[in-house]
mmCIF file of C-alpha atoms in Angstrom:
data_model
loop_
_atom_site.group_PDB
_atom_site.id
_atom_site.type_symbol
_atom_site.label_atom_id
_atom_site.label_comp_id
_atom_site.label_asym_id
_atom_site.label_seq_id
_atom_site.Cartn_x
_atom_site.Cartn_y
_atom_site.Cartn_z
ATOM 1 C CA ILE Z 213 82.644 69.670 85.415
ATOM 2 C CA MET Z 214 86.312 70.530 85.347
ATOM 3 C CA ALA Z 215 88.103 70.589 88.689
ATOM 4 C CA LYS Z 216 89.835 73.828 89.565
ATOM 5 C CA HIS Z 217 93.609 73.731 89.860
ATOM 6 C CA TYR Z 218 94.997 75.457 92.968
ATOM 7 C CA VAL Z 219 98.605 76.608 93.310
ATOM 8 C CA PRO Z 220 100.762 78.105 96.093
ATOM 9 C CA ILE Z 221 101.013 81.873 96.514
ATOM 10 C CA LYS Z 222 104.583 81.755 95.158
ATOM 11 C CA ASP Z 223 103.279 80.579 91.777
ATOM 12 C CA ILE Z 224 100.727 83.394 91.657
ATOM 13 C CA ALA Z 225 103.410 85.949 92.567
ATOM 14 C CA GLU Z 226 105.689 84.697 89.801
ATOM 15 C CA HIS Z 227 102.865 84.671 87.257
ATOM 16 C CA PHE Z 228 101.917 88.301 87.932
ATOM 17 C CA ALA Z 229 105.497 89.455 88.677
ATOM 18 C CA VAL Z 230 104.531 90.864 92.073
ATOM 19 C CA SER Z 231 105.748 90.115 95.567
ATOM 20 C CA ILE Z 232 104.087 87.656 97.897
ATOM 21 C CA SER Z 233 103.554 90.610 100.238
ATOM 22 C CA THR Z 234 101.558 92.409 97.528
ATOM 23 C CA LEU Z 235 99.370 89.344 97.009
ATOM 24 C CA ARG Z 236 98.728 89.096 100.755
ATOM 25 C CA THR Z 237 97.696 92.764 100.762
ATOM 26 C CA TRP Z 238 95.366 92.168 97.815
ATOM 27 C CA LYS Z 239 93.871 89.167 99.633
ATOM 28 C CA ARG Z 240 93.386 91.182 102.815
ATOM 29 C CA ASP Z 241 91.775 94.189 101.081
ATOM 30 C CA GLY Z 242 89.511 92.033 98.894
ATOM 31 C CA THR Z 243 91.215 92.709 95.554
ATOM 32 C CA ILE Z 244 91.640 88.937 95.445
ATOM 33 C CA PRO Z 245 88.177 87.676 96.481
ATOM 34 C CA LYS Z 246 87.637 84.842 98.946
ATOM 35 C CA ASP Z 247 86.152 82.583 96.267
ATOM 36 C CA THR Z 248 89.489 82.471 94.390
ATOM 37 C CA TYR Z 249 91.439 80.581 97.068
ATOM 38 C CA ILE Z 250 91.147 77.819 99.631
ATOM 39 C CA LYS Z 251 92.959 77.117 102.874
ATOM 40 C CA VAL Z 252 94.736 73.775 103.148
ATOM 41 C CA GLY Z 253 96.015 73.303 106.674
ATOM 42 C CA SER Z 254 97.885 76.541 107.397
ATOM 43 C CA CYS Z 255 98.536 77.343 103.711
ATOM 44 C CA TYR Z 256 96.435 79.066 101.111
ATOM 45 C CA ARG Z 257 96.122 77.781 97.555
ATOM 46 C CA TYR Z 258 94.918 79.998 94.733
ATOM 47 C CA CYS Z 259 93.064 79.237 91.512
ATOM 48 C CA LEU Z 260 95.121 81.071 88.877
ATOM 49 C CA ASP Z 261 92.198 81.394 86.445
ATOM 50 C CA ASP Z 262 89.926 82.883 89.123
ATOM 51 C CA VAL Z 263 92.599 85.261 90.445
ATOM 52 C CA THR Z 264 93.338 86.413 86.880
ATOM 53 C CA ALA Z 265 89.643 87.086 86.233
ATOM 54 C CA ALA Z 266 89.317 88.979 89.525
ATOM 55 C CA LEU Z 267 92.370 91.146 88.846
ATOM 56 C CA LEU Z 268 91.204 91.920 85.305
ATOM 57 C CA ALA Z 269 87.802 92.929 86.678
ATOM 58 C CA GLU Z 270 89.492 95.075 89.341
ATOM 59 C CA GLU Z 271 91.681 96.747 86.696
ATOM 60 C CA THR Z 272 88.621 97.523 84.574
ATOM 61 C CA VAL Z 273 86.878 99.108 87.555
ATOM 62 C CA ALA Z 274 89.989 101.159 88.378
ATOM 63 C CA ILE Z 275 90.251 102.385 84.799
ATOM 64 C CA GLU Z 276 86.561 103.288 84.708
ATOM 65 C CA ASP Z 277 86.837 105.133 88.034
ATOM 66 C CA SER Z 278 89.922 107.044 86.950
ATOM 67 C CA THR Z 279 88.342 108.309 83.730
ATOM 68 C CA HIS Z 280 86.066 110.540 85.764
ATOM 69 C CA ASP Z 281 89.035 112.461 87.170
ATOM 70 C CA VAL Z 282 90.942 112.929 83.931
ATOM 71 C CA GLU Z 283 91.378 116.451 82.617
ATOM 72 C CA PHE Z 284 92.872 116.899 79.177
ATOM 73 C CA VAL Z 285 95.051 119.931 78.592
ATOM 74 C CA ASP Z 286 96.292 121.189 75.251
ATOM 75 C CA LEU Z 287 99.993 121.801 75.846
ATOM 76 C CA ASP Z 288 100.393 123.754 72.617
ATOM 77 C CA ASP Z 289 98.539 126.698 74.177
ATOM 78 C CA ASP Z 290 101.346 127.210 76.693
ATOM 79 C CA PHE Z 291 104.069 127.749 74.100
#
């Protein structure tokens, strides 16, 4: 079994090019699931591989959900 590698929130923010505040929001609203991080003392450490998988899964769900609301319009008819 390979041990998971956990990194500080700063490293996750840099990897995904988002703010630490955004990551905290994602953690709070469940976009980043509880099984992707651990608490060490007063700090959280994140498993980059698990966070990546969770965000990719979330993106796929968002794309699938949004396809139901898409309406295609032929712009040539207006001209």
